[in-house]
Amino acid sequence: MASYRVPYSVLCKTFELCENTTKRLEITEYLVSLFVQVIELTPEGLVELLYMCINKLCPDYEGLELGIGESLLMKAIAQSTGRDMKQLKLDYTKCGDLGTVAKNSKSSQRTLFKPKALTVPHVFSTLKDVAQITGQSAQSRKIDKIKGLLVACQENEAKYLIRQLEGKLRIGLAEQTVLSALATSVVLTKDSGKLSKQQKEHDLAIAADTVKSVYNQMPCYDMLVPALLKYPLNQLQEKCTMRPGIPLKPMLAHPTKSLTDVLDRFEGHTFTCEFKYDGERAQIHRLPDGSTMIYSRNSENMSVRYPDVMQKLNKWLKPTTTSFILDCEAVAWDREQKCILPFQVLSTRKRKDVKEEDIKVQVAIFAFDCLYLNGEPLLRKPLQYRREKLREAFTETENEFFYARHMDSNNIEDIQTFLDVSITSNCEGLMVKSYDGEEASYEPSKRSRNWLKVKKDYLGGVGDSMDLVVIGAFYGRGKRTSVYGAFLLACYDPDTEEYQTICKLGTGFSEENLQQLHDSLKDHIIEKPKRFYCLGENPVKPDVWFEPVQVWEVKCADLSVSPRYMAAVGQVDPSKGISLRFPRFIRIRDDKEPEDATSSEQVGSVSF
Ligand code: AMP
């Protein structure tokens, strides 16, 4: 008997249910009921199903992504439904969602035969094929594959298929929700039904924590899911351990407003201060077979961007060092003056097709943590121990590799002096970290209070700068008539997958900046705001709207609650959001995707 394959229609029905509610509990329940069915009927199909739910094709570090352009998708829709492109474009302008346009175009079409129903494995493998097509006539081969799926779509399937191809499902399925639902489903399918309600709730909470924590160390469903189905939950940590070659989600730091805040937080605890280097985070992995990878803070493989680092790395290792995961910052470096160069210099380095002989901007690596060494995971060890291991395993090498500078004192004057030295050394400020005991462990993916960041220029101000997405612009006046004069910015809510407006920004730009921003943004103009832009009832209306493509670092003097901006709406007021006062442009954050922008929760947690 052929094995059971989950119909695509079943998945799309679940998507529809999730899209029609904003309640996280309900969304989780819909997912759980789908996952439980799949675990019972066809457990080997669970991994693909999960990838479809988070709309990915593989782990982030493998780098295969969807994100097919609108014009290509429109061609595929036109060709498979026989509709006119002009009409399609009009429909799209009216409704703003290409998925819905595809679905409506299909339902106005008559077909003689009912096509064979799509299945999740078939759609998944075709999506993978589409993403992998390159080279000659890639466009038309992609269109053919997409058409093949579109003609077989029934009911609401075309809507979700197109959105999957666009790379944005936008139905409120955050990855954390999918992980909770996965944990719950596994507990429910293993449960004999004899547990008390209280016991069950307890088991479910532990299961969700375990699954999330293992996933943060090993963000790979292909390994996590089989282990989860095979072993009891309490063995998952040991069966599914971190290893070089699989990037962990990096630990993040909390902003602070003053050194006194730092001392208050760490009173009675041991802590250490490190320079906060201003470059690009790099997680360097070495496998026992000698292969090396460098990953970005988003777990992208950026080994090809740093051929110079890859080549020099062996010099920095002690002979006993065979495998490791290192957490570091790659910083632009002046070899003659032997000093750090500002971030702006690093950002001029090429990001693609980097050849070692053409590199003009040199980098030095500043290592601040060692997460794995010679077969031993170190996450649960305190920083003090990890730092010792780091020093045991590597050798500082002039112009190339250094340990992050640190100072261990709890005297506020000493810390102030160290902060000043960091700034004069072209660093951003300090990272202050728990040093000893359980709270000094490494917490992947957490913005933890065990790491605090102190930046000189926000002492006394609002705290940190924010990384915001530009979603609209206002035409310039006077000297600025040929470019945009101001912009509308938004933060991101990963739970609802929405961009929430936060401020209008018109200061901090040089003329050169404005020209460059105009040139890079004009190709991303859209006719209407996206469905997933949260603008409020009385919104600020820019002259043009953009796709969410660029992230900017922005500083501000203060925050206020406003009926016209929607950042963190619901957190400080049921219908008003937070807006920035006197915002100022600092720089483009090329290293961040729009989804990595400052989250609504972070905006809401800045104290007033
Ligand atoms: P932020 O991007 O402002 O949240 O600051 C956190 C970033 O600072 C990390 O992702 C690292 O890239 C960077 N960083 C620089 N120096 C250090 C350090 N000593 N420890 C940890 N992170 C550091």
XYZ file of C-alpha atoms and ligand atoms in Angstrom:
631
model
C 0.000 0.000 0.000
C 1.321 3.454 -0.895
C 2.143 5.426 2.231
C -0.197 8.201 3.304
C 0.750 11.685 2.090
C -0.729 14.728 3.780
C -3.013 16.519 1.292
C -1.970 20.134 0.668
C -5.603 21.095 1.196
C -5.394 19.951 4.831
C -2.410 22.237 5.426
C -4.112 25.155 3.655
C -7.233 24.703 5.767
C -5.087 25.008 8.871
C -3.428 28.125 7.408
C -6.859 29.629 6.806
C -7.951 28.941 10.384
C -4.759 30.515 11.723
C -5.136 33.544 9.480
C -8.648 34.137 10.733
C -7.699 34.501 14.368
C -5.214 36.609 16.246
C -5.350 34.477 19.389
C -2.096 32.654 19.892
C -3.770 29.863 21.869
C -6.175 29.149 19.037
C -3.388 29.140 16.479
C -1.469 26.675 18.636
C -4.532 24.424 18.909
C -5.020 24.328 15.123
C -1.412 23.392 14.661
C -1.513 20.770 17.374
C -4.497 19.050 15.831
C -2.712 18.944 12.460
C 0.592 17.734 13.901
C -1.048 15.027 16.019
C -2.796 13.629 12.941
C 0.433 13.613 10.999
C 2.430 11.989 13.809
C -0.195 9.238 13.969
C -0.643 8.694 10.236
C 2.719 9.470 8.709
C 5.417 10.548 11.173
C 8.033 10.616 8.402
C 6.072 13.477 6.829
C 6.350 15.704 9.902
C 9.621 17.450 9.028
C 8.369 18.644 5.634
C 5.126 19.772 7.167
C 6.981 21.853 9.758
C 9.121 23.473 7.085
C 5.951 24.345 5.195
C 4.440 25.897 8.340
C 7.417 28.191 8.908
C 7.754 28.645 5.145
C 11.347 27.527 4.881
C 12.975 24.900 2.703
C 15.858 23.942 4.950
C 17.747 25.249 7.985
C 18.805 28.922 7.604
C 22.470 28.041 7.357
C 21.950 26.026 4.181
C 20.882 29.240 2.504
C 18.175 27.989 0.139
C 15.327 30.495 0.173
C 12.051 31.303 -1.493
C 11.208 34.927 -2.255
C 10.168 34.783 -5.888
C 9.512 38.229 -7.381
C 6.026 39.563 -8.016
C 6.415 39.915 -11.768
C 7.468 36.302 -12.221
C 4.579 35.095 -10.086
C 2.150 37.264 -12.011
C 3.331 35.752 -15.270
C 2.783 32.262 -13.866
C -0.717 33.194 -12.685
C -1.587 34.797 -16.035
C -0.344 31.828 -18.019
C -1.996 29.178 -15.878
C -5.371 30.904 -15.675
C -5.426 32.509 -19.133
C -5.998 35.936 -17.588
C -4.684 39.190 -18.934
C -1.608 40.654 -17.186
C -3.080 44.148 -17.150
C -6.178 42.955 -15.372
C -4.093 40.986 -12.889
C -2.039 44.054 -12.067
C -5.193 46.057 -11.488
C -6.571 43.387 -9.174
C -3.300 43.296 -7.312
C -3.274 47.060 -6.819
C -6.792 46.851 -5.489
C -6.355 44.010 -3.015
C -2.631 44.147 -2.191
C -2.218 40.375 -1.837
C -1.050 38.360 -4.782
C -2.194 35.124 -3.140
C -5.784 36.318 -3.079
C -5.493 37.492 -6.693
C -4.321 34.002 -7.682
C -7.145 32.345 -5.795
C -9.797 34.619 -7.362
C -8.304 34.157 -10.798
C -8.556 30.412 -10.380
C -12.126 30.435 -9.194
C -13.235 32.439 -12.232
C -11.723 29.775 -14.444
C -13.661 26.741 -15.685
C -11.909 23.420 -15.986
C -13.093 20.225 -17.609
C -11.353 17.757 -15.361
C -10.697 17.981 -11.696
C -6.898 17.819 -11.359
C -5.210 15.339 -9.031
C -5.048 16.674 -5.486
C -1.753 18.232 -4.388
C 0.128 16.716 -1.469
C 2.445 18.392 1.021
C 5.522 16.347 -0.020
C 4.928 17.146 -3.685
C 4.456 20.879 -3.119
C 7.465 20.989 -0.789
C 9.784 19.280 -3.240
C 8.565 21.474 -6.107
C 9.135 24.627 -4.043
C 12.660 23.366 -3.407
C 13.167 22.755 -7.114
C 11.960 26.257 -7.929
C 14.382 27.796 -5.419
C 17.263 25.762 -6.821
C 16.776 26.595 -10.495
C 19.588 28.823 -11.789
C 21.357 29.448 -15.068
C 19.978 29.587 -18.550
C 16.290 30.290 -18.949
C 15.886 30.032 -15.170
C 12.879 32.353 -15.294
C 10.856 30.306 -17.724
C 11.767 27.027 -16.038
C 10.621 28.462 -12.720
C 7.384 29.656 -14.286
C 6.752 26.176 -15.708
C 7.171 24.532 -12.322
C 4.921 27.070 -10.633
C 2.283 26.678 -13.324
C 2.360 22.921 -12.787
C 1.332 23.512 -9.177
C -1.117 26.323 -9.869
C -3.221 24.328 -12.311
C -3.702 21.644 -9.674
C -4.709 24.094 -6.917
C -8.210 23.897 -5.546
C -10.172 26.142 -3.206
C -7.801 28.306 -1.188
C -4.605 26.467 -2.139
C -3.492 29.001 -4.782
C -3.603 31.758 -2.177
C -1.155 30.053 0.157
C 0.964 28.600 -2.615
C 1.647 32.063 -4.022
C 2.384 33.465 -0.597
C 4.771 30.570 0.072
C 6.548 31.324 -3.180
C 6.787 34.997 -2.229
C 8.517 33.822 0.938
C 5.947 35.388 3.283
C 2.978 33.465 4.597
C 1.813 36.238 6.902
C -0.679 34.239 8.846
C 0.730 34.822 12.296
C 2.694 31.579 12.501
C 5.766 32.583 14.473
C 8.407 29.899 14.791
C 8.087 29.871 18.585
C 4.399 28.964 18.224
C 5.266 26.139 15.845
C 7.829 24.820 18.343
C 5.321 24.934 21.229
C 2.740 23.148 19.097
C 5.293 20.530 18.109
C 6.186 19.868 21.752
C 2.517 19.638 22.744
C 1.720 17.247 19.903
C 4.528 14.909 20.850
C 3.415 14.817 24.489
C -0.200 14.190 23.485
C 0.660 11.331 21.149
C 2.868 9.690 23.761
C 0.368 10.219 26.580
C -1.495 7.122 27.676
C -4.476 9.227 28.763
C -4.040 8.400 32.440
C -2.398 11.635 33.498
C -4.231 14.157 35.635
C -4.978 17.541 34.085
C -2.446 19.193 36.357
C 0.265 16.673 35.512
C -0.437 17.084 31.833
C -0.121 20.867 31.949
C 3.129 20.511 33.799
C 4.437 18.020 31.212
C 3.403 20.303 28.364
C 5.193 23.318 29.822
C 8.381 21.305 30.353
C 8.139 19.830 26.864
C 7.823 23.275 25.237
C 10.850 24.569 27.171
C 12.909 21.525 26.289
C 12.059 21.605 22.599
C 12.761 25.353 22.322
C 16.011 25.093 24.207
C 17.248 22.145 22.123
C 16.180 23.937 18.949
C 18.150 27.057 19.900
C 21.264 24.944 20.202
C 20.537 22.864 17.149
C 18.245 24.820 14.814
C 17.681 21.954 12.452
C 14.301 20.199 12.193
C 15.819 17.355 10.182
C 17.741 16.281 13.298
C 15.441 17.494 16.038
C 12.190 15.883 14.849
C 13.374 12.259 14.419
C 15.023 12.431 17.870
C 11.874 13.913 19.367
C 9.742 11.111 17.977
C 12.161 8.387 18.962
C 13.373 9.215 22.472
C 11.653 10.222 25.702
C 11.697 13.993 26.150
C 14.061 13.881 29.073
C 16.710 12.359 26.803
C 16.335 14.918 24.020
C 19.093 17.249 25.291
C 21.654 14.467 25.303
C 20.554 12.860 21.999
C 20.453 16.123 20.137
C 23.508 18.088 21.178
C 25.069 21.088 19.556
C 27.957 20.453 17.231
C 30.281 22.358 14.945
C 28.704 22.842 11.543
C 25.318 23.835 12.940
C 25.197 27.505 13.968
C 23.477 28.318 17.246
C 21.257 31.334 17.600
C 23.559 33.860 19.275
C 22.993 35.231 22.755
C 21.974 38.907 22.824
C 22.329 41.694 25.367
C 19.915 44.023 27.130
C 20.395 47.773 26.784
C 21.017 49.910 29.858
C 20.848 53.623 30.436
C 23.551 54.168 32.987
C 26.429 52.520 34.749
C 24.407 52.670 37.951
C 21.782 50.459 36.240
C 24.569 47.992 35.559
C 25.769 48.011 39.133
C 22.189 47.647 40.436
C 21.611 44.641 38.204
C 24.817 42.884 39.194
C 24.850 43.766 42.878
C 26.105 40.766 44.825
C 27.131 38.912 41.639
C 30.445 38.593 39.890
C 30.589 40.205 36.487
C 33.099 41.179 33.854
C 33.246 44.130 31.449
C 34.342 43.701 27.844
C 34.805 46.140 24.989
C 31.786 46.176 22.704
C 33.398 45.977 19.289
C 31.641 47.617 16.386
C 31.795 45.198 13.516
C 29.976 42.086 12.403
C 29.231 39.121 14.602
C 30.936 35.962 13.463
C 30.448 32.457 14.810
C 33.420 30.427 13.678
C 33.073 26.644 13.526
C 35.796 24.039 13.102
C 34.848 20.399 12.583
C 37.099 17.531 13.615
C 37.780 16.854 9.913
C 39.363 20.304 9.629
C 36.580 22.029 7.695
C 35.752 25.569 8.810
C 32.648 27.732 8.526
C 31.844 31.290 9.538
C 28.218 32.155 10.292
C 26.530 35.538 10.667
C 24.249 36.539 13.535
C 21.352 35.258 11.392
C 23.021 31.883 10.898
C 23.857 32.586 7.271
C 26.979 30.901 6.043
C 29.360 33.768 5.298
C 32.538 31.731 4.829
C 32.919 33.006 1.261
C 32.766 36.578 2.515
C 35.849 36.045 4.672
C 38.343 33.989 2.641
C 41.139 35.880 4.445
C 39.924 34.739 7.871
C 39.430 31.169 6.669
C 42.968 31.115 5.356
C 44.656 32.530 8.467
C 42.698 30.668 11.081
C 45.083 27.716 11.450
C 47.809 30.013 12.721
C 45.720 31.003 15.719
C 45.111 27.483 17.010
C 47.116 25.647 19.633
C 48.201 22.165 18.455
C 45.724 20.495 20.821
C 42.723 22.316 19.323
C 40.738 20.016 17.053
C 37.158 21.280 16.996
C 35.427 24.403 18.299
C 32.699 27.004 18.063
C 33.882 30.519 18.678
C 31.724 33.616 19.211
C 33.471 36.735 17.935
C 33.254 40.084 16.235
C 34.961 40.731 12.904
C 36.175 44.327 12.925
C 37.838 46.519 10.275
C 41.518 46.841 11.177
C 44.348 49.160 10.225
C 47.521 47.066 10.046
C 49.924 49.997 9.968
C 48.451 51.986 12.822
C 47.434 48.764 14.554
C 44.034 50.055 15.473
C 40.354 49.341 14.995
C 38.569 51.195 12.219
C 34.942 52.325 12.503
C 32.064 50.142 11.374
C 31.541 52.355 8.294
C 34.853 51.098 6.937
C 33.875 47.460 7.412
C 30.598 48.065 5.626
C 32.469 49.050 2.455
C 33.895 45.526 2.221
C 32.445 43.451 -0.571
C 29.885 40.886 0.546
C 29.774 38.649 -2.513
C 32.395 36.995 -4.730
C 35.189 38.077 -2.410
C 38.658 37.143 -3.678
C 41.444 37.221 -1.152
C 43.829 39.115 -3.434
C 41.267 41.918 -3.976
C 40.515 42.589 -0.320
C 41.190 46.211 0.621
C 39.621 46.400 4.055
C 41.437 44.079 6.444
C 39.640 42.565 9.405
C 40.765 41.418 12.800
C 38.824 38.901 14.844
C 38.032 39.710 18.483
C 36.947 36.531 20.254
C 34.732 36.856 23.308
C 33.342 33.364 23.853
C 34.053 29.708 23.248
C 30.899 27.593 23.051
C 32.375 24.235 22.162
C 35.871 22.852 22.335
C 37.401 19.522 21.325
C 34.141 17.575 21.458
C 32.810 19.249 24.613
C 29.772 21.593 24.592
C 30.477 24.508 26.957
C 27.143 26.366 26.971
C 26.278 25.407 30.509
C 29.646 26.266 31.934
C 30.085 29.739 33.399
C 31.751 32.452 31.333
C 34.787 32.309 33.595
C 35.406 28.700 32.517
C 34.639 29.389 28.848
C 37.081 32.278 28.839
C 39.799 30.025 30.278
C 39.094 27.478 27.544
C 39.261 30.176 24.891
C 42.694 31.159 26.122
C 43.850 27.559 26.300
C 42.815 26.826 22.724
C 43.985 29.900 20.790
C 46.962 32.220 20.525
C 46.651 35.965 20.024
C 48.191 36.831 16.673
C 49.289 40.334 15.715
C 46.973 42.145 13.299
C 44.682 39.123 13.058
C 43.293 37.561 16.186
C 42.723 38.986 19.657
C 40.754 38.186 22.794
C 38.114 40.788 23.549
C 39.618 43.242 26.039
C 38.125 42.845 29.473
C 38.272 44.266 32.939
C 36.972 42.760 36.143
C 36.208 45.417 38.711
C 33.008 46.536 40.364
C 34.220 50.025 41.041
C 32.142 52.530 39.084
C 35.080 54.838 38.366
C 37.122 51.966 36.949
C 34.202 50.982 34.745
C 33.724 54.568 33.578
C 37.407 54.778 32.642
C 37.214 51.463 30.808
C 34.143 52.700 28.939
C 36.003 55.871 27.905
C 38.969 53.829 26.692
C 36.646 51.614 24.663
C 35.158 54.639 22.919
C 38.537 56.144 22.105
C 39.533 52.759 20.692
C 36.688 52.982 18.138
C 34.419 50.622 20.052
C 30.750 51.208 20.780
C 30.896 50.910 24.541
C 30.908 47.962 26.919
C 29.304 44.561 27.303
C 28.885 43.670 30.947
C 28.392 39.968 31.582
C 27.646 37.607 34.442
C 30.874 35.845 35.110
C 30.377 33.048 37.546
C 27.723 30.556 38.611
C 24.641 29.289 36.801
C 23.549 32.646 35.456
C 26.839 32.992 33.602
C 25.935 30.210 31.176
C 25.510 30.949 27.459
C 21.829 31.379 26.568
C 21.400 30.940 22.803
C 18.941 33.322 21.116
C 18.003 35.063 24.395
C 18.227 38.789 24.950
C 19.351 38.092 28.447
C 19.805 40.292 31.481
C 22.970 38.339 32.119
C 24.545 40.377 29.330
C 24.071 44.138 29.441
C 25.253 46.579 26.812
C 26.321 50.102 27.655
C 26.856 52.526 24.817
C 28.412 55.856 25.637
C 26.068 58.004 23.577
C 22.914 56.666 25.035
C 23.832 57.047 28.626
C 21.091 59.160 30.087
C 18.998 58.944 26.904
C 16.418 56.406 25.890
C 18.769 53.477 26.037
C 19.646 51.804 22.835
C 19.380 52.872 19.261
C 16.724 51.015 17.287
C 16.944 49.138 14.040
C 13.867 50.081 12.039
C 12.408 49.269 8.667
C 11.666 52.009 6.166
C 8.177 51.535 4.713
C 7.387 54.895 3.138
C 8.802 58.287 2.133
C 7.798 61.917 1.728
C 9.014 63.963 -1.235
C 11.662 66.511 -0.347
C 11.228 70.267 -0.569
C 13.653 73.064 -1.357
C 17.128 71.632 -1.744
C 15.752 68.126 -1.444
C 13.206 68.159 -4.285
C 14.839 65.430 -6.373
C 15.099 62.998 -3.482
C 12.986 61.934 -0.524
C 13.106 64.394 2.330
C 11.689 62.249 5.116
C 10.722 58.646 5.735
C 8.169 56.574 7.582
C 9.685 53.874 9.766
C 8.349 50.794 11.487
C 9.376 48.188 14.016
C 8.523 44.507 13.550
C 6.232 42.234 15.528
C 7.390 38.644 14.941
C 4.225 37.237 16.538
C 1.844 38.835 14.079
C 4.448 39.294 11.329
C 3.394 42.937 11.078
C 5.363 46.135 10.654
C 4.102 48.779 13.065
C 4.725 52.464 12.346
C 6.975 54.213 14.838
C 8.118 57.619 13.503
C 8.661 60.017 10.659
C 12.375 60.573 10.186
C 13.993 63.553 8.454
C 17.261 64.279 10.251
C 20.712 62.787 10.397
C 21.140 62.447 6.613
C 23.912 63.904 4.509
C 22.977 64.941 0.957
C 24.940 61.986 -0.295
C 22.921 59.716 2.033
C 19.654 61.050 0.665
C 20.687 60.470 -2.929
C 21.875 56.953 -2.158
C 18.697 56.119 -0.223
C 16.538 57.502 -3.018
C 18.395 55.439 -5.616
C 18.204 52.219 -3.645
C 14.582 52.605 -2.527
C 12.907 53.818 -5.703
C 12.866 50.293 -7.151
C 10.875 49.062 -4.182
C 7.920 51.413 -4.457
C 4.523 49.749 -4.138
C 1.182 51.291 -4.922
C -0.500 50.559 -1.643
C 0.700 49.809 1.856
C 1.082 46.080 2.429
C -1.658 44.249 4.231
C 0.800 43.557 7.021
C 1.630 47.215 7.688
C -0.071 48.212 10.907
C -0.932 51.899 10.470
C -3.777 52.640 12.900
C -7.022 54.476 12.310
C -5.614 57.921 11.659
C -2.328 57.066 10.010
C 0.516 59.272 8.860
C 0.380 59.063 5.051
C 3.657 59.169 3.134
C 3.809 60.104 -0.573
C 5.175 56.699 -1.531
C 5.129 53.274 0.067
C 7.954 50.729 -0.053
C 8.340 46.988 0.238
C 10.052 46.223 3.551
C 13.638 45.868 2.333
C 15.962 48.120 4.346
C 16.817 48.331 8.010
C 18.203 51.566 9.460
C 19.752 52.290 12.803
C 17.985 55.236 14.398
C 18.561 57.113 17.641
C 16.052 59.223 19.473
C 15.808 61.546 22.444
C 12.670 60.139 23.971
C 9.543 58.081 23.416
C 5.920 59.092 23.624
C 2.529 57.430 23.350
C 0.750 58.464 20.171
C -2.563 57.744 18.456
C -0.895 58.080 15.025
C 1.835 55.459 15.394
C 1.305 51.821 16.196
C 4.596 50.457 17.612
C 3.880 48.098 20.501
C 0.157 48.879 20.339
C -1.612 46.954 23.049
C 1.387 47.040 25.378
C 1.088 50.569 26.752
C -2.368 51.423 25.476
C -5.086 49.368 23.786
C -5.280 51.567 20.680
C -2.257 53.862 20.775
C 1.326 53.017 19.984
C 4.753 54.322 20.848
C 6.519 56.891 18.715
C 10.065 58.206 18.754
C 10.734 61.836 19.577
C 13.500 63.624 17.670
C 14.645 60.555 15.762
C 17.966 60.737 13.915
C 19.329 58.518 11.146
C 22.593 56.779 12.039
C 23.286 54.214 9.318
C 21.903 51.471 7.114
C 22.120 48.053 8.756
C 23.017 45.853 5.794
C 23.610 42.954 8.122
C 19.972 42.869 9.242
C 16.919 41.585 7.439
C 13.609 43.437 7.986
C 12.501 40.573 10.241
C 15.523 41.233 12.478
C 14.436 44.809 13.153
C 13.790 45.939 16.727
C 10.698 44.062 17.842
C 7.507 45.583 19.200
C 8.225 43.855 22.478
C 11.619 45.551 22.708
C 10.056 48.928 21.939
C 7.413 48.328 24.594
C 9.968 47.298 27.191
C 11.937 50.558 27.010
C 11.035 52.239 30.258
C 9.672 55.767 30.290
P 23.501 45.029 19.556
O 23.664 44.654 18.103
O 23.603 46.490 19.824
O 22.333 44.322 20.228
O 24.786 44.465 20.327
C 25.090 43.130 20.374
C 26.210 42.851 19.408
O 27.450 43.388 19.871
C 26.520 41.370 19.297
O 25.638 40.747 18.410
C 27.940 41.361 18.792
O 27.941 41.382 17.381
C 28.512 42.680 19.271
N 29.616 42.581 20.251
C 30.717 43.339 20.216
N 31.538 43.078 21.231
C 30.957 42.088 21.957
C 31.322 41.387 23.136
N 32.442 41.655 23.810
N 30.444 40.435 23.590
C 29.296 40.177 22.932
N 28.904 40.809 21.814
C 29.728 41.769 21.324
